[in-house]
């Protein structure tokens, strides 16, 4: 029997977390321009040469020449009485060059010399990238000593709590970010995402609706709402939301594929095939659409085509572990027991619970 696809909260949370991270962005360099206040800069750097070197390093950094910029910031740091900004900017150069440990040392020295909120926020972002939740939370908390990064620090704390599945603290952090900047859409969407991750789809829908009222021009939020309607099996609202999405993006493969899955779950194979074909035509590199096509091929008992469809899905996204489970079903019906067991074992190893039964009953 073919297993019907069951999108999980974990999958949706992963997709939404990526969107949230993209919205937050990365810490930007604290750049000070000598020409803006030459007397102050000369006093700060103790020499005219240092001020000009700093200006040249900033220019190189902005041009993407991080190696040479790092060398110039290093030259400045050899002189006495130098601003902590030079340490921080050299740390940013190291970060762009992939030298995370050196960047941490530079950020730490900048903070030791001048504990500015910007420096704490930048180091917190680096700890976040390194998956050091405790250190990142500590730095984001310290960055709140100034108000420049207040909303961003709360947002990043919320993201960390969300990653740890501490939904109460995540919701509180996003709420504080919203209080600091009521127009901050990332804060609004982050709170809605927290509701969704906690299994409260009604709260998530309310949150995303409020976000759209604040700014209607958010196609990704509409796609989230469509996904929630799919989870709730509210196909009428799914169609309405999908219509809004497709009126602006007729070739959005993810939305077209949702409609195909909805048709399949309603036992309407023709409708499912129509939307699935549209999804593949719109974007032949969308792996979920090929997985759906494979399921529909199984319904037609075209198991060779189904196996080919699942092969395509996995070539585009090897981490789509449910496609291994589905391909195993096709392979079993094609009497390829060895291949089927290999797929079920790999799927089970990567968290597909349905595969565990076949591993026990068929493969052992």
Tab-separated table of C-alpha atoms in Angstrom:
chain	number	residue	atom	x	y	z
A	1	UNK	CA	0.000	0.000	0.000
A	2	UNK	CA	1.353	3.396	-0.967
A	3	UNK	CA	2.043	5.674	1.968
A	4	UNK	CA	0.302	8.996	1.548
A	5	UNK	CA	2.645	11.970	2.117
A	6	UNK	CA	2.305	13.561	5.534
A	7	UNK	CA	4.129	16.899	5.790
A	8	UNK	CA	5.346	17.375	9.335
A	9	UNK	CA	5.871	20.367	11.548
A	10	UNK	CA	9.588	19.642	11.485
A	11	UNK	CA	9.695	20.069	7.711
A	12	UNK	CA	7.743	23.300	7.819
A	13	UNK	CA	9.832	24.624	10.683
A	14	UNK	CA	12.978	23.993	8.677
A	15	UNK	CA	11.654	25.932	5.703
A	16	UNK	CA	10.418	28.811	7.826
A	17	UNK	CA	13.634	29.013	9.823
A	18	UNK	CA	15.575	29.487	6.607
A	19	UNK	CA	13.282	32.358	5.660
A	20	UNK	CA	13.711	33.900	9.091
A	21	UNK	CA	17.495	33.702	8.899
A	22	UNK	CA	17.499	35.309	5.476
A	23	UNK	CA	15.383	38.142	6.864
A	24	UNK	CA	17.764	38.772	9.743
A	25	UNK	CA	20.887	38.782	7.629
A	26	UNK	CA	24.432	38.928	8.960
A	27	UNK	CA	26.208	41.417	11.188
A	28	UNK	CA	27.589	44.260	9.133
A	29	UNK	CA	31.038	45.794	9.668
A	30	UNK	CA	31.325	48.822	11.902
A	31	UNK	CA	33.078	51.137	9.473
A	32	UNK	CA	34.399	54.506	10.540
A	33	UNK	CA	35.383	56.903	7.796
A	34	UNK	CA	38.315	59.236	8.516
A	35	UNK	CA	36.962	61.877	6.194
A	36	UNK	CA	33.834	62.247	8.365
A	37	UNK	CA	35.763	63.747	11.288
A	38	UNK	CA	39.468	63.912	10.581
A	39	UNK	CA	40.494	65.550	13.859
A	40	UNK	CA	38.699	62.941	15.943
A	41	UNK	CA	40.143	60.118	13.877
A	42	UNK	CA	43.692	61.513	14.095
A	43	UNK	CA	43.375	61.802	17.861
A	44	UNK	CA	41.910	58.324	18.124
A	45	UNK	CA	44.612	56.671	16.061
A	46	UNK	CA	47.457	58.855	17.355
A	47	UNK	CA	48.864	59.306	13.863
A	48	UNK	CA	47.865	60.565	10.462
A	49	UNK	CA	49.378	57.461	8.882
A	50	UNK	CA	47.108	55.179	10.910
A	51	UNK	CA	44.030	57.136	9.909
A	52	UNK	CA	44.864	56.865	6.224
A	53	UNK	CA	45.675	53.164	6.596
A	54	UNK	CA	42.316	52.618	8.234
A	55	UNK	CA	40.567	54.424	5.392
A	56	UNK	CA	42.358	52.248	2.837
A	57	UNK	CA	41.486	49.077	4.784
A	58	UNK	CA	37.839	50.091	4.829
A	59	UNK	CA	37.935	50.664	1.077
A	60	UNK	CA	39.455	47.228	0.474
A	61	UNK	CA	36.884	45.599	2.756
A	62	UNK	CA	34.008	47.189	0.898
A	63	UNK	CA	35.543	46.052	-2.402
A	64	UNK	CA	35.643	42.462	-1.154
A	65	UNK	CA	39.425	42.264	-0.790
A	66	UNK	CA	39.282	40.852	2.727
A	67	UNK	CA	42.819	39.436	2.826
A	68	UNK	CA	44.505	42.759	2.071
A	69	UNK	CA	42.061	44.619	4.314
A	70	UNK	CA	42.951	42.250	7.156
A	71	UNK	CA	46.657	42.954	6.675
A	72	UNK	CA	46.086	46.714	6.871
A	73	UNK	CA	43.928	46.435	9.987
A	74	UNK	CA	46.737	44.320	11.451
A	75	UNK	CA	49.265	47.068	10.720
A	76	UNK	CA	47.070	49.591	12.513
A	77	UNK	CA	46.811	47.345	15.562
A	78	UNK	CA	50.606	47.367	15.961
A	79	UNK	CA	50.425	51.037	16.953
A	80	UNK	CA	49.563	52.206	20.493
A	81	UNK	CA	46.222	53.747	21.446
A	82	UNK	CA	44.256	52.192	18.595
A	83	UNK	CA	40.453	52.048	18.565
A	84	UNK	CA	38.679	48.737	19.226
A	85	UNK	CA	36.944	49.225	15.867
A	86	UNK	CA	40.123	48.087	14.118
A	87	UNK	CA	40.024	44.818	16.074
A	88	UNK	CA	36.377	44.296	15.207
A	89	UNK	CA	36.867	45.042	11.529
A	90	UNK	CA	39.844	42.685	11.326
A	91	UNK	CA	37.587	40.088	12.921
A	92	UNK	CA	35.050	40.662	10.160
A	93	UNK	CA	37.785	40.170	7.577
A	94	UNK	CA	38.749	36.896	9.239
A	95	UNK	CA	35.108	35.861	9.280
A	96	UNK	CA	34.706	36.533	5.558
A	97	UNK	CA	37.897	34.529	4.955
A	98	UNK	CA	36.528	31.574	6.914
A	99	UNK	CA	38.856	32.007	9.880
A	100	UNK	CA	36.263	31.731	12.642
A	101	UNK	CA	38.663	31.176	15.522
A	102	UNK	CA	40.745	34.223	14.577
A	103	UNK	CA	37.526	36.224	14.215
A	104	UNK	CA	36.441	35.210	17.730
A	105	UNK	CA	39.784	36.364	19.115
A	106	UNK	CA	39.489	39.725	17.363
A	107	UNK	CA	35.895	40.222	18.496
A	108	UNK	CA	36.888	39.304	22.029
A	109	UNK	CA	39.718	41.834	22.048
A	110	UNK	CA	37.418	44.530	20.647
A	111	UNK	CA	34.912	43.834	23.437
A	112	UNK	CA	37.643	43.829	26.086
A	113	UNK	CA	38.815	47.247	24.983
A	114	UNK	CA	35.383	48.763	24.349
A	115	UNK	CA	32.258	46.661	25.214
A	116	UNK	CA	29.954	48.157	22.581
A	117	UNK	CA	26.623	46.539	21.763
A	118	UNK	CA	27.626	46.262	18.087
A	119	UNK	CA	30.634	44.151	19.012
A	120	UNK	CA	28.582	41.811	21.191
A	121	UNK	CA	26.002	41.438	18.425
A	122	UNK	CA	28.660	40.610	15.827
A	123	UNK	CA	30.257	37.988	18.065
A	124	UNK	CA	26.824	36.607	18.882
A	125	UNK	CA	26.172	36.111	15.168
A	126	UNK	CA	29.435	34.203	14.884
A	127	UNK	CA	28.549	32.005	17.872
A	128	UNK	CA	25.186	31.405	16.195
A	129	UNK	CA	26.901	30.238	13.012
A	130	UNK	CA	29.055	27.921	15.117
A	131	UNK	CA	25.930	26.470	16.815
A	132	UNK	CA	27.159	27.626	20.226
A	133	UNK	CA	23.737	28.447	21.619
A	134	UNK	CA	24.832	29.370	25.149
A	135	UNK	CA	27.539	31.790	24.047
A	136	UNK	CA	25.326	33.313	21.360
A	137	UNK	CA	22.466	33.950	23.796
A	138	UNK	CA	24.876	35.532	26.281
A	139	UNK	CA	26.243	37.905	23.644
A	140	UNK	CA	22.813	38.875	22.317
A	141	UNK	CA	21.740	39.608	25.883
A	142	UNK	CA	24.788	41.839	26.402
A	143	UNK	CA	24.182	43.611	23.106
A	144	UNK	CA	20.925	44.889	24.618
A	145	UNK	CA	22.924	47.346	26.716
A	146	UNK	CA	22.525	49.653	23.732
A	147	UNK	CA	19.397	50.136	21.644
A	148	UNK	CA	20.957	49.942	18.168
A	149	UNK	CA	20.568	46.172	17.895
A	150	UNK	CA	17.681	45.675	20.314
A	151	UNK	CA	15.180	44.166	17.893
A	152	UNK	CA	17.820	42.133	16.054
A	153	UNK	CA	19.198	40.703	19.305
A	154	UNK	CA	15.745	39.610	20.464
A	155	UNK	CA	15.079	38.082	17.024
A	156	UNK	CA	18.290	36.072	17.096
A	157	UNK	CA	17.546	34.938	20.652
A	158	UNK	CA	14.108	33.865	19.462
A	159	UNK	CA	15.660	31.908	16.618
A	160	UNK	CA	18.008	30.155	19.041
A	161	UNK	CA	15.153	29.251	21.383
A	162	UNK	CA	13.181	28.017	18.393
A	163	UNK	CA	16.106	25.833	17.365
A	164	UNK	CA	16.127	24.397	20.907
A	165	UNK	CA	12.330	23.937	20.757
A	166	UNK	CA	11.863	26.215	23.766
A	167	UNK	CA	8.717	27.752	22.353
A	168	UNK	CA	7.783	29.840	25.380
A	169	UNK	CA	11.109	31.693	25.419
A	170	UNK	CA	11.096	31.973	21.614
A	171	UNK	CA	7.656	33.578	21.582
A	172	UNK	CA	8.680	35.976	24.344
A	173	UNK	CA	11.846	36.993	22.470
A	174	UNK	CA	9.991	37.671	19.218
A	175	UNK	CA	7.374	39.605	21.198
A	176	UNK	CA	10.093	41.803	22.707
A	177	UNK	CA	11.526	42.389	19.234
A	178	UNK	CA	8.084	43.484	18.055
A	179	UNK	CA	7.725	45.830	21.044
A	180	UNK	CA	11.075	47.403	20.159
A	181	UNK	CA	10.171	47.759	16.463
A	182	UNK	CA	6.426	47.297	15.777
A	183	UNK	CA	7.095	47.512	12.040
A	184	UNK	CA	9.625	44.661	12.135
A	185	UNK	CA	8.129	41.908	9.974
A	186	UNK	CA	10.738	39.356	11.005
A	187	UNK	CA	9.584	39.734	14.608
A	188	UNK	CA	5.953	39.278	13.577
A	189	UNK	CA	6.654	36.271	11.395
A	190	UNK	CA	8.982	34.757	13.979
A	191	UNK	CA	6.218	34.769	16.552
A	192	UNK	CA	3.823	33.134	14.079
A	193	UNK	CA	6.472	30.514	13.274
A	194	UNK	CA	6.787	29.781	16.987
A	195	UNK	CA	3.053	29.107	17.217
A	196	UNK	CA	3.328	26.755	14.251
A	197	UNK	CA	6.341	24.910	15.663
A	198	UNK	CA	4.439	24.418	18.916
A	199	UNK	CA	1.535	22.886	16.980
A	200	UNK	CA	-0.792	25.876	17.326
A	201	UNK	CA	-1.846	26.335	13.698
A	202	UNK	CA	-4.671	28.711	14.644
A	203	UNK	CA	-2.221	31.006	16.438
A	204	UNK	CA	0.162	30.791	13.491
A	205	UNK	CA	-2.589	31.735	11.024
A	206	UNK	CA	-3.593	34.713	13.165
A	207	UNK	CA	0.030	35.812	13.396
A	208	UNK	CA	0.667	35.572	9.675
A	209	UNK	CA	-2.624	37.336	8.917
A	210	UNK	CA	-1.573	40.236	11.131
A	211	UNK	CA	1.803	40.316	9.388
A	212	UNK	CA	0.077	40.554	5.998
A	213	UNK	CA	-2.093	43.393	7.290
A	214	UNK	CA	1.096	45.213	8.215
A	215	UNK	CA	2.671	44.551	4.822
A	216	UNK	CA	0.647	42.719	2.133
A	217	UNK	CA	3.711	42.360	-0.106
A	218	UNK	CA	5.023	39.135	1.461
A	219	UNK	CA	4.610	36.211	-0.932
A	220	UNK	CA	6.547	33.854	1.366
A	221	UNK	CA	4.049	34.476	4.163
A	222	UNK	CA	1.195	33.574	1.825
A	223	UNK	CA	3.023	30.338	1.018
A	224	UNK	CA	3.309	29.584	4.734
A	225	UNK	CA	-0.419	30.140	5.136
A	226	UNK	CA	-1.097	27.801	2.203
A	227	UNK	CA	1.059	25.135	3.846
A	228	UNK	CA	-0.850	25.459	7.109
A	229	UNK	CA	-4.168	25.062	5.300
A	230	UNK	CA	-2.722	21.928	3.720
A	231	UNK	CA	-1.693	20.579	7.136
A	232	UNK	CA	-5.197	21.310	8.435
A	233	UNK	CA	-6.703	19.632	5.348
A	234	UNK	CA	-8.678	22.808	4.743
A	235	UNK	CA	-8.632	22.431	0.982
A	236	UNK	CA	-11.068	25.255	0.250
A	237	UNK	CA	-8.865	27.809	2.000
A	238	UNK	CA	-5.811	26.210	0.431
A	239	UNK	CA	-7.279	26.798	-3.023
A	240	UNK	CA	-8.140	30.404	-2.155
A	241	UNK	CA	-4.646	31.137	-0.846
A	242	UNK	CA	-2.978	29.292	-3.707
A	243	UNK	CA	-5.006	31.399	-6.131
A	244	UNK	CA	-3.574	34.569	-4.595
A	245	UNK	CA	-0.054	33.183	-4.839
A	246	UNK	CA	-0.391	31.957	-8.420
A	247	UNK	CA	-1.947	35.205	-9.616
A	248	UNK	CA	1.377	36.846	-8.774
A	249	UNK	CA	3.670	33.836	-9.404
A	250	UNK	CA	2.001	31.480	-11.924
A	251	UNK	CA	5.059	29.220	-11.995
A	252	UNK	CA	5.560	28.734	-8.261
A	253	UNK	CA	6.299	25.012	-8.205
A	254	UNK	CA	5.929	24.604	-4.428
A	255	UNK	CA	2.354	25.933	-4.493
A	256	UNK	CA	1.451	23.895	-7.575
A	257	UNK	CA	2.806	20.792	-5.860
A	258	UNK	CA	0.735	21.505	-2.735
A	259	UNK	CA	-2.360	21.517	-4.931
A	260	UNK	CA	-1.266	18.223	-6.478
A	261	UNK	CA	-0.881	16.648	-3.034
A	262	UNK	CA	-4.249	18.024	-1.990
A	263	UNK	CA	-5.835	16.387	-5.044
A	264	UNK	CA	-4.132	13.112	-4.203
A	265	UNK	CA	-5.293	13.162	-0.581
A	266	UNK	CA	-8.832	13.792	-1.810
A	267	UNK	CA	-8.550	10.723	-4.081
A	268	UNK	CA	-8.804	12.880	-7.191
A	269	UNK	CA	-6.013	11.441	-9.322
A	270	UNK	CA	-6.796	13.533	-12.420
A	271	UNK	CA	-6.634	16.791	-10.481
A	272	UNK	CA	-3.455	15.691	-8.750
A	273	UNK	CA	-1.831	14.784	-12.081
A	274	UNK	CA	-2.814	18.130	-13.606
A	275	UNK	CA	-1.235	20.193	-10.834
A	276	UNK	CA	1.807	17.947	-10.611
A	277	UNK	CA	2.508	18.264	-14.338
A	278	UNK	CA	2.166	22.029	-14.033
A	279	UNK	CA	4.631	22.048	-11.136
A	280	UNK	CA	7.226	20.071	-13.085
A	281	UNK	CA	6.752	22.217	-16.187
A	282	UNK	CA	7.170	25.341	-14.061
A	283	UNK	CA	10.365	24.096	-12.403
A	284	UNK	CA	11.851	20.747	-13.480
A	285	UNK	CA	14.386	21.062	-10.648
A	286	UNK	CA	11.799	21.046	-7.854
A	287	UNK	CA	12.414	17.697	-6.095
A	288	UNK	CA	9.105	17.526	-4.194
A	289	UNK	CA	7.188	17.657	-7.471
A	290	UNK	CA	9.077	14.626	-8.785
A	291	UNK	CA	8.334	12.789	-5.548
A	292	UNK	CA	4.637	13.554	-5.996
A	293	UNK	CA	4.817	12.415	-9.614
A	294	UNK	CA	6.332	9.148	-8.429
A	295	UNK	CA	3.435	8.594	-6.024
A	296	UNK	CA	0.966	9.231	-8.840
A	297	UNK	CA	2.879	6.827	-11.103
A	298	UNK	CA	2.509	4.206	-8.365
A	299	UNK	CA	-1.247	4.736	-8.436
A	300	UNK	CA	-1.183	3.992	-12.163
A	301	UNK	CA	0.888	0.864	-11.411
A	302	UNK	CA	3.706	2.201	-13.592
A	303	UNK	CA	6.407	1.167	-11.154
A	304	UNK	CA	9.333	1.685	-13.503
A	305	UNK	CA	8.241	5.272	-14.097
A	306	UNK	CA	7.720	5.693	-10.351
A	307	UNK	CA	11.259	4.511	-9.643
A	308	UNK	CA	12.589	6.935	-12.261
A	309	UNK	CA	10.591	9.772	-10.681
A	310	UNK	CA	11.979	9.036	-7.223
A	311	UNK	CA	15.470	8.798	-8.722
A	312	UNK	CA	15.006	12.278	-10.140
A	313	UNK	CA	13.774	13.626	-6.805
A	314	UNK	CA	16.806	12.197	-5.007
A	315	UNK	CA	19.269	13.439	-7.629
A	316	UNK	CA	17.944	16.954	-6.986
A	317	UNK	CA	17.738	16.582	-3.194
A	318	UNK	CA	19.579	13.610	-1.665
A	319	UNK	CA	18.336	14.591	1.813
A	320	UNK	CA	14.706	14.014	0.829
A	321	UNK	CA	14.567	10.809	2.828
A	322	UNK	CA	10.887	10.033	2.222
A	323	UNK	CA	11.735	9.570	-1.428
A	324	UNK	CA	13.967	6.656	-0.401
A	325	UNK	CA	10.992	5.121	1.397
A	326	UNK	CA	8.749	5.608	-1.647
A	327	UNK	CA	11.384	4.293	-4.044
A	328	UNK	CA	11.671	1.173	-1.880
A	329	UNK	CA	7.955	0.531	-2.402
A	330	UNK	CA	8.402	0.792	-6.159
A	331	UNK	CA	11.484	-1.427	-6.106
A	332	UNK	CA	9.703	-4.086	-4.065
A	333	UNK	CA	6.931	-4.221	-6.659
A	334	UNK	CA	9.610	-4.484	-9.363
A	335	UNK	CA	11.001	-7.495	-7.426
A	336	UNK	CA	14.215	-5.666	-6.575
A	337	UNK	CA	14.260	-6.781	-2.941
A	338	UNK	CA	17.898	-5.863	-2.376
A	339	UNK	CA	17.400	-2.318	-3.641
A	340	UNK	CA	14.182	-1.957	-1.667
A	341	UNK	CA	15.854	-2.994	1.586
A	342	UNK	CA	18.771	-0.662	0.994
A	343	UNK	CA	16.324	2.227	0.604
A	344	UNK	CA	14.208	1.288	3.617
A	345	UNK	CA	17.288	0.917	5.801
A	346	UNK	CA	18.639	4.298	4.692
A	347	UNK	CA	15.251	5.959	5.184
A	348	UNK	CA	14.867	4.441	8.649
A	349	UNK	CA	18.387	5.532	9.583
A	350	UNK	CA	17.422	9.094	8.669
A	351	UNK	CA	14.219	9.330	10.651
A	352	UNK	CA	11.496	7.953	8.388
A	353	UNK	CA	9.521	5.950	10.962
A	354	UNK	CA	7.355	4.146	8.401
A	355	UNK	CA	10.467	2.452	6.999
A	356	UNK	CA	11.315	0.788	10.303
A	357	UNK	CA	8.439	-1.710	9.925
A	358	UNK	CA	9.704	-2.888	6.537
A	359	UNK	CA	13.257	-3.167	7.822
A	360	UNK	CA	12.034	-5.467	10.608
A	361	UNK	CA	9.515	-7.495	8.627
A	362	UNK	CA	11.090	-7.719	5.179
A	363	UNK	CA	14.797	-7.032	5.415
A	364	UNK	CA	15.902	-8.849	8.553
